[in-house]
Coordinates of C-alpha atoms and ligand atoms in Angstrom, one line a residue:
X1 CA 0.0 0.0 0.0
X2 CA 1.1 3.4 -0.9
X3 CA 1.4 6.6 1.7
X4 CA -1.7 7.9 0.0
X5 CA -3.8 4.9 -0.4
X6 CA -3.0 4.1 3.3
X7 CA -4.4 7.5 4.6
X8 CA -7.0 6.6 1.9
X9 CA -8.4 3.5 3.7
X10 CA -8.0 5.4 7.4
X11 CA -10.3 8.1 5.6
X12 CA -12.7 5.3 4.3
X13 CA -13.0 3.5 7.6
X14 CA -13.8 7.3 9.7
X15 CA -16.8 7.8 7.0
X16 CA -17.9 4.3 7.5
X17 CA -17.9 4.9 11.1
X18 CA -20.2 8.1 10.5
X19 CA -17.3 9.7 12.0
X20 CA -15.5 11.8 9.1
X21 CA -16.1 15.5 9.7
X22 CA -17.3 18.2 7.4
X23 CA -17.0 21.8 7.6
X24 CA -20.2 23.8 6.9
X25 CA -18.9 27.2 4.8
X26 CA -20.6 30.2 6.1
X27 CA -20.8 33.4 3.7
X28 CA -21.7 36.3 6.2
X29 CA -21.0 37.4 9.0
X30 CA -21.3 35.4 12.4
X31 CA -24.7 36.3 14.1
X32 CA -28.2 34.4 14.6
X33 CA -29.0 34.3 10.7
X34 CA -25.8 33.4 8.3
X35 CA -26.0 32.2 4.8
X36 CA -24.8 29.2 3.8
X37 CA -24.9 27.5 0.3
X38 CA -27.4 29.9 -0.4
X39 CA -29.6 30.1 2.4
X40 CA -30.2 31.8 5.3
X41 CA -30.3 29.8 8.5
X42 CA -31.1 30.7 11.7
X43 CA -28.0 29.3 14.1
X44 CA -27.8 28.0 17.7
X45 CA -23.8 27.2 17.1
X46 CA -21.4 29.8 18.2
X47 CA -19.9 30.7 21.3
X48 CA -20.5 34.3 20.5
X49 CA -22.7 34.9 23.8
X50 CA -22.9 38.5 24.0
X51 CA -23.1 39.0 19.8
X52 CA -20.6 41.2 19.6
X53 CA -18.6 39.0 17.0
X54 CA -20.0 41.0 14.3
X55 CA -20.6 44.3 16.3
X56 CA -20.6 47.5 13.9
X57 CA -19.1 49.7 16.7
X58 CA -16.0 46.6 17.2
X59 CA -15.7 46.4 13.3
X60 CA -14.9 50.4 12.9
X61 CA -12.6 50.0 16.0
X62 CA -11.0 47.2 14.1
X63 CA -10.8 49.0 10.9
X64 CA -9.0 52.2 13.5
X65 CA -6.8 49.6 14.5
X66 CA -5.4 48.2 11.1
X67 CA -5.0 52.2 10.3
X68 CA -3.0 52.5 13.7
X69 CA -0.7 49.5 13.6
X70 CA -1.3 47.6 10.4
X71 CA -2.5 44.2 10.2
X72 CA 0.7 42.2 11.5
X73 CA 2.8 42.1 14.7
X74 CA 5.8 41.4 12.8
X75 CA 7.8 39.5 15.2
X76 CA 7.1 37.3 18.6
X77 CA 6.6 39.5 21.7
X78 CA 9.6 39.1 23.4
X79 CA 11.6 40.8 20.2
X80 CA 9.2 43.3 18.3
X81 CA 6.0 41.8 18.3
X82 CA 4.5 43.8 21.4
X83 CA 2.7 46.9 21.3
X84 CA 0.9 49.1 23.0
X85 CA -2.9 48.0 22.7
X86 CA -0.8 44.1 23.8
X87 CA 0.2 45.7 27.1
X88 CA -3.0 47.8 27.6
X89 CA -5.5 44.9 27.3
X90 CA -3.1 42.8 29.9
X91 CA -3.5 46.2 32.4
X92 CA -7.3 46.4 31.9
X93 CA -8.2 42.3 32.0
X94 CA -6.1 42.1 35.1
X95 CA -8.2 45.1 36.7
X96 CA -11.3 43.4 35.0
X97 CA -11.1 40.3 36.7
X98 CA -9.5 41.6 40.1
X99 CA -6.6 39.8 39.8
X100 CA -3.2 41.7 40.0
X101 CA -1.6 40.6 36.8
X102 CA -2.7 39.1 33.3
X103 CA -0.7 37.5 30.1
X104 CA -2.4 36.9 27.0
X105 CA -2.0 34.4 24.4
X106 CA -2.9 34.1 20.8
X107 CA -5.7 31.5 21.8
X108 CA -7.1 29.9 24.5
X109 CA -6.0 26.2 23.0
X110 CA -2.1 27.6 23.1
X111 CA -2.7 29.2 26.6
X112 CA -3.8 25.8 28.5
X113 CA -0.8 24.1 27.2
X114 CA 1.5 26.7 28.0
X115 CA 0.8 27.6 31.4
X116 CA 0.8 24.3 32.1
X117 CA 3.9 23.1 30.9
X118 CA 5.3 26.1 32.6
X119 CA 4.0 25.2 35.9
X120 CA 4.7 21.5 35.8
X121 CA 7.2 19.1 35.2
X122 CA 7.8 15.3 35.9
X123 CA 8.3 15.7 39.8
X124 CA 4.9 17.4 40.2
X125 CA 1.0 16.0 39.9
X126 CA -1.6 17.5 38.1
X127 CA -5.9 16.7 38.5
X128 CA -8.0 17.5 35.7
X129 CA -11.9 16.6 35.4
X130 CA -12.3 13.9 32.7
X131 CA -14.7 16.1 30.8
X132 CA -12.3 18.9 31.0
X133 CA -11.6 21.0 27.1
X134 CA -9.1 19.1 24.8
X135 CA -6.3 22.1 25.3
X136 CA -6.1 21.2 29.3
X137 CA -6.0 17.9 28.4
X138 CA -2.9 18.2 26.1
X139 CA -1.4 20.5 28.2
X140 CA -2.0 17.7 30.8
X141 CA -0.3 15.0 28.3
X142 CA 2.4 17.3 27.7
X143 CA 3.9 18.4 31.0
X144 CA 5.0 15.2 32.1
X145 CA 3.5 15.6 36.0
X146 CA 1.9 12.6 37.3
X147 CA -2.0 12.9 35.7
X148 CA -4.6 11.9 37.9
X149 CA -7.6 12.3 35.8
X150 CA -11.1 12.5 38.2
X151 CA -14.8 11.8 37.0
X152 CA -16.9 14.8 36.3
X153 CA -17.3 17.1 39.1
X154 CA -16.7 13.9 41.8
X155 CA -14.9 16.1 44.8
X156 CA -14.4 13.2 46.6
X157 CA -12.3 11.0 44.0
X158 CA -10.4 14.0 44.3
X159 CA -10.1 14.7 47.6
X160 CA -8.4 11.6 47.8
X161 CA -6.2 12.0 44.8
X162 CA -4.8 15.0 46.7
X163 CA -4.5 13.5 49.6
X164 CA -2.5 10.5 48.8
X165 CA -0.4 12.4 46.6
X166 CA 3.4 13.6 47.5
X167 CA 4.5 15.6 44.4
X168 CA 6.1 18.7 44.9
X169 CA 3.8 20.8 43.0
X170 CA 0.5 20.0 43.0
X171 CA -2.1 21.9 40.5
X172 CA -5.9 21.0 39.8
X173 CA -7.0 22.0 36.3
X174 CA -11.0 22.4 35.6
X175 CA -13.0 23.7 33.3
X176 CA -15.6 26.3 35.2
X177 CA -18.4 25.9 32.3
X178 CA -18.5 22.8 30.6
X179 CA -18.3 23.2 26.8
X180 CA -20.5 20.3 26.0
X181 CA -22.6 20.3 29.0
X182 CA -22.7 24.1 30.1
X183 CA -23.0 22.8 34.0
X184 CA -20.7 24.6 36.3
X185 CA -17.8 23.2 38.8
X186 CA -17.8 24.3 41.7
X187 CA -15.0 26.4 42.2
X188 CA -15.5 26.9 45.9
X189 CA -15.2 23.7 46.2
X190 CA -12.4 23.1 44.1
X191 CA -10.2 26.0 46.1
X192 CA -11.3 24.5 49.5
X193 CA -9.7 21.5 48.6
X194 CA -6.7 23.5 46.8
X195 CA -6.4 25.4 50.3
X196 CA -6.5 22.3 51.9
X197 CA -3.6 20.1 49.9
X198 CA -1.6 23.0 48.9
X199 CA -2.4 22.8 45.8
X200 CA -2.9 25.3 42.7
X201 CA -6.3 26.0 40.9
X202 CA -5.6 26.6 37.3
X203 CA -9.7 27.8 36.0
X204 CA -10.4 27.7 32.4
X205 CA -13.6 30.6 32.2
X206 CA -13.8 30.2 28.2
X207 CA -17.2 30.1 28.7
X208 CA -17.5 32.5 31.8
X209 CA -15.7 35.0 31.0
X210 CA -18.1 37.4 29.6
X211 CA -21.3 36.0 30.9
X212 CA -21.2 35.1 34.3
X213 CA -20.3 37.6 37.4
X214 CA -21.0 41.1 38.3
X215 CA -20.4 42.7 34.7
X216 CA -19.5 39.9 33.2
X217 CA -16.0 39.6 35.2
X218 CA -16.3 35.3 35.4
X219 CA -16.6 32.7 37.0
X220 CA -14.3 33.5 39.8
X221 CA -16.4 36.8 40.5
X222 CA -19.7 34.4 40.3
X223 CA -18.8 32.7 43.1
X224 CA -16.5 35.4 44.8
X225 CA -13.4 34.2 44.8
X226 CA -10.0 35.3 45.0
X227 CA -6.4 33.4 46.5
X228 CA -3.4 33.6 45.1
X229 CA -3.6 29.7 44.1
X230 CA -5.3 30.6 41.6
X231 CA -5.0 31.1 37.7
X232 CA -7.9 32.1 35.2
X233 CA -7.3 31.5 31.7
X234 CA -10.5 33.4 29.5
X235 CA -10.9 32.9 26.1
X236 CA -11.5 36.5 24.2
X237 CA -13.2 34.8 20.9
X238 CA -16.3 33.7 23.0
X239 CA -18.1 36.1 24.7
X240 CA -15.3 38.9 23.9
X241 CA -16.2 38.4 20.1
X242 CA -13.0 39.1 18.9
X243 CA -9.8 36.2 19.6
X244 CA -7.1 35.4 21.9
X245 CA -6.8 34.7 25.4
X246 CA -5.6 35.8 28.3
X247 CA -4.4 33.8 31.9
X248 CA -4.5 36.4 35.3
X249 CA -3.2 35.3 38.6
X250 CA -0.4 36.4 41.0
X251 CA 1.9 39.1 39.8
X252 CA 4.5 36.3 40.6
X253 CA 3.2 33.4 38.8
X254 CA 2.1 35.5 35.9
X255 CA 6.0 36.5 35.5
X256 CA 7.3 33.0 35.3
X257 CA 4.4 32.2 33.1
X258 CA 5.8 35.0 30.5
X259 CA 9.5 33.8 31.2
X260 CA 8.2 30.0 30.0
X261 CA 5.6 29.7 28.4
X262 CA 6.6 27.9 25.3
X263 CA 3.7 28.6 23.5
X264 CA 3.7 32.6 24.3
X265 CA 7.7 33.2 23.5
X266 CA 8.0 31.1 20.3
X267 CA 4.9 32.7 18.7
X268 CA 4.3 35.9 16.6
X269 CA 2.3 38.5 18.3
X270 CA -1.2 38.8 17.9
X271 CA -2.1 41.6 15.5
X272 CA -1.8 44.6 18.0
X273 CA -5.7 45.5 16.1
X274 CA -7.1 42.5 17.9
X275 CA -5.8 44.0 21.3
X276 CA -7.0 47.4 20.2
X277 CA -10.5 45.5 19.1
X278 CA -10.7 43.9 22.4
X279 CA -10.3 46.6 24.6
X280 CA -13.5 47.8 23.1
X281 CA -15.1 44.6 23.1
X282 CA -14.4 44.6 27.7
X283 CA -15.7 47.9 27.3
X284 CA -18.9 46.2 26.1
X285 CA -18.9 43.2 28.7
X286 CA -18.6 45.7 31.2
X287 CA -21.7 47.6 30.6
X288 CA -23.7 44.7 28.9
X289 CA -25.8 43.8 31.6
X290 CA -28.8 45.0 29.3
X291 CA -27.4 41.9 26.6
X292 CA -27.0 39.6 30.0
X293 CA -30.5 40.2 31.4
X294 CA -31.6 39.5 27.5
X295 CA -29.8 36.3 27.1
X296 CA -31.2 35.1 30.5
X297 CA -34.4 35.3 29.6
X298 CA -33.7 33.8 26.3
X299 CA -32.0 30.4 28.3
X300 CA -35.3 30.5 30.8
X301 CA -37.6 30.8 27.6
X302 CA -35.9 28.1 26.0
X303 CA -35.7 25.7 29.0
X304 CA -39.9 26.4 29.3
X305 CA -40.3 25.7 25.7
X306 CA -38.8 22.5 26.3
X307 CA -40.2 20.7 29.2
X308 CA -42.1 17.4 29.0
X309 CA -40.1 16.7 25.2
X310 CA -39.0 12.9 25.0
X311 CA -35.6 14.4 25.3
X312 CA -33.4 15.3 28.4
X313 CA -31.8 19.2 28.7
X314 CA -29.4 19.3 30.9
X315 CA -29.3 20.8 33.9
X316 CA -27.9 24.2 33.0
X317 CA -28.4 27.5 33.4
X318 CA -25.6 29.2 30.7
X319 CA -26.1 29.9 27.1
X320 CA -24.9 25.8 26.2
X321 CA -28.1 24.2 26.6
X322 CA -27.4 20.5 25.2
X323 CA -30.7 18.8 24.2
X324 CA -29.4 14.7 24.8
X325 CA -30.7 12.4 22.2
X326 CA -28.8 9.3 23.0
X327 CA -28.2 7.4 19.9
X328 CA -25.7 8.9 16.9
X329 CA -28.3 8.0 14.4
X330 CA -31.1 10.2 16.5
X331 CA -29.2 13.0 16.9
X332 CA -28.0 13.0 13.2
X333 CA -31.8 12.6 12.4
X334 CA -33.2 15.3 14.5
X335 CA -29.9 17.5 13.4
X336 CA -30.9 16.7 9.5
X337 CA -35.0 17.4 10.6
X338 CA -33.6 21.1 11.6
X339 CA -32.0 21.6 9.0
X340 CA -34.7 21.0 6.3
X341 CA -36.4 23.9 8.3
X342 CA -33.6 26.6 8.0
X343 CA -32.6 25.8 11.6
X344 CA -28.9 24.6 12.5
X345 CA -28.1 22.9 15.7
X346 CA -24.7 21.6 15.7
X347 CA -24.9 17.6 17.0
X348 CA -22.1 16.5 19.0
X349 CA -21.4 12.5 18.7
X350 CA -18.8 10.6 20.4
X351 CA -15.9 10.7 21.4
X352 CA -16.5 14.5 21.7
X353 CA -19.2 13.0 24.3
X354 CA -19.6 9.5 26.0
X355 CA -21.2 6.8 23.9
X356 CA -25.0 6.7 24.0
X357 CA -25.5 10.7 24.6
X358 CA -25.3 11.8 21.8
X359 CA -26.7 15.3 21.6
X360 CA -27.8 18.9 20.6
X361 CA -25.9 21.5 21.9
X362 CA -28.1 24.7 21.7
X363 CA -26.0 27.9 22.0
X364 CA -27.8 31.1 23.1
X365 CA -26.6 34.6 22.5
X366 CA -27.9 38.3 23.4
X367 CA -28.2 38.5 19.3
X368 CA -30.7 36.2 19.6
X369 CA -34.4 37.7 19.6
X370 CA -37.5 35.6 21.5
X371 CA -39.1 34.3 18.5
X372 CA -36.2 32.8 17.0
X373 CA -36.2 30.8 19.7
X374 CA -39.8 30.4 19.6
X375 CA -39.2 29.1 16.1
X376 CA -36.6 26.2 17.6
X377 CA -38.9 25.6 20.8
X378 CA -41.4 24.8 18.0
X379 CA -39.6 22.5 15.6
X380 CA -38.0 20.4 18.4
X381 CA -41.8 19.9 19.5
X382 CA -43.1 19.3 16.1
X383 CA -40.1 16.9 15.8
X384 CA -40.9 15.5 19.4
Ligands
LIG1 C1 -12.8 27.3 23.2 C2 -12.1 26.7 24.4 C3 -10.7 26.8 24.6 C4 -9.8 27.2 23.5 O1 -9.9 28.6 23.3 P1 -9.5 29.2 21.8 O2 -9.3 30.6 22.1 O3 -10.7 28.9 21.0 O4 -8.3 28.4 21.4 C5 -10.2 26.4 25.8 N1 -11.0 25.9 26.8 C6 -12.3 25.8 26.6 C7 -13.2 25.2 27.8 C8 -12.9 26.2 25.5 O5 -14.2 26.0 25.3

């Protein structure tokens, strides 16, 4: 068999598995209604909570922003790639999430693995939930610590991890929304036990940052909480609307992070626009509680609509409402069913989730108006 025919036959044996993905092209821009192949569909897909991924006043600041500093950093930040807008957004994330200090990243993905390859190396122990986001989990794999992988949200399984373990460094890693499930860990919790084994709290808020908290600030301001042992890494393509990443925690930490984090110093800066972009789009979170308010009453209208279906939603009470269907062919079916009616639902299979659930994941945003979701509270119950 030749190179080609080989990756041939791996190819083959994915689509006979109904497991060969294909992208969906999408010819305007991101919102509730996109086009794509021609028609207009009404979306439940994106992460972009707040809809500012497409915001006219954050597309005019990007636009001031290419005029500014041009549309490429020209070099990694450590030699030329760091400009002002870079070391302004750090100031005002820091002060927006009450944390003294803040380091972004080009993306969230490149942020898990490098803060925790930074932290960790093969004399030290790291905990991670098992449904934790694939970047933790590589940066996990990666880091060479001792990997004590708990089930979902089960405290005690790692209450005892911790306690029986006599690494040097110890850090738990969690997710604090869950992207597939949107149910939240309980970071008190999780810092109780932190407290209690000396060990560090590393928070991935993709999914928080934005939404939850006073002003949107995150999970950590949801719940309250603040100790140096702790590290929040937010994601600024979600909620933010625009891309990148940033991780906040002690001034001290957040220095060794920028001293060796592999995946910060080897990289070429973000376009200094996106920083400039960004600082508008915190602006936003800060005073969006009018878009927060909206897309709460949007997840409580949706949750109504869908009582007493054949279905379960999960318990949640974020913008990732997952409808779980069970089988692969249901979901796929139902998915199709939507789709026939101008509505897209994304359907998540295995081994994104575990065999047999199968599922719907519903993604609200403040773009969103009450009778589009009328029209999917409707379809699903037609379909029901
Ligand atoms: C999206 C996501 C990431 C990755 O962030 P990017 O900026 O998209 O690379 C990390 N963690 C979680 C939980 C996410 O959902």
């Amino acid at each position: 068999m030749t190179l080609t025919e080989a990756f041939t036959a791996q190819l083959e044996a994915l689509d006979k598995r109904a497991l060969l993905r294909r992208r969906r092209r999408i010819d305007s821009p991101c919102g509730p209604l996109v086009e794509v192949a021609g028609r207009r569909l009404l979306a439940f897909c994106s992460n972009d909570y707040l809809g500012l991924a497409a915001d006219p006043a954050l597309v005019v600041r990007a636009q001031e922003g290419a005029r500014l500093y041009g549309v490429g950093s020209g070099g990694s930040q450590f030699i030329s790639g760091f400009y002002a807008p870079h070391q302004e957004l750090e100031e005002r994330l820091a002060r927006f999430v009450g944390l003294p200090r803040a380091l972004c990243f080009s993306s969230g993905y490149l942020a898990n693995i490098g803060i925790i390859t930074a932290l960790l190396g093969p004399s030290d122990a790291v905990f991670s939930d098992e449904l934790n986001h694939a970047s933790l989990i590589d940066g996990v794999r990666l880091c060479g610590a001792d990997r004590h992988v708990y089930p979902h949200l089960d405290m005690a399984a790692l209450a005892a991890a911790l306690a029986s373990c006599r690494s040097a460094r110890k850090l738990v890693a969690s997710d604090a929304v869950f992207s597939m499930d949107g149910d939240l860990a309980p970071l008190p919790v999780l810092l109780a036990l932190c407290e209690q084994y000396d060990a560090m709290l590393l928070v991935d808020d993709a999914h928080g940052f934005g939404v939850l908290g006073p002003q949107g600030r995150g999970s950590l301001a949801h719940f309250a909480l603040a100790a140096p042992r702790i590290l929040t890494m937010g994601t600024l393509g979600k909620a933010a609307g625009v891309a990148g990443a940033f991780v906040a925690g002690a001034e001290e930490v957040v220095e060794w992070l920028l001293q060796r984090a592999r995946t910060y110093i080897f990289e070429t800066g973000s376009p200094a626009l996106l920083a400039h972009t960004t600082l508008a789009a915190i602006d936003l979170i800060e005073s969006g509680d009018a878009r927060r308010l909206h897309l709460q009453a949007l997840i409580a209208q949706l949750r109504a609509g869908l009582q007493g279906l054949r279905w379960t939603l999960s318990e949640s009470t974020t913008p990732i409402q997952p409808l779980i269907i069970g089988s692969n062919e249901d979901a796929l079916a139902l998915g199709t069913a939507l789709l026939e009616q101008g509505l897209w639902v994304p359907v998540i299979r295995p081994p994104t989730v575990a065999p047999g659930t199968a599922r719907l994941r519903i993604s609200l945003s403040a773009a969103h108006t009450p009778s589009q979701v009328d029209r999917l509270i409707a379809a699903l119950q037609r379909l029901g």
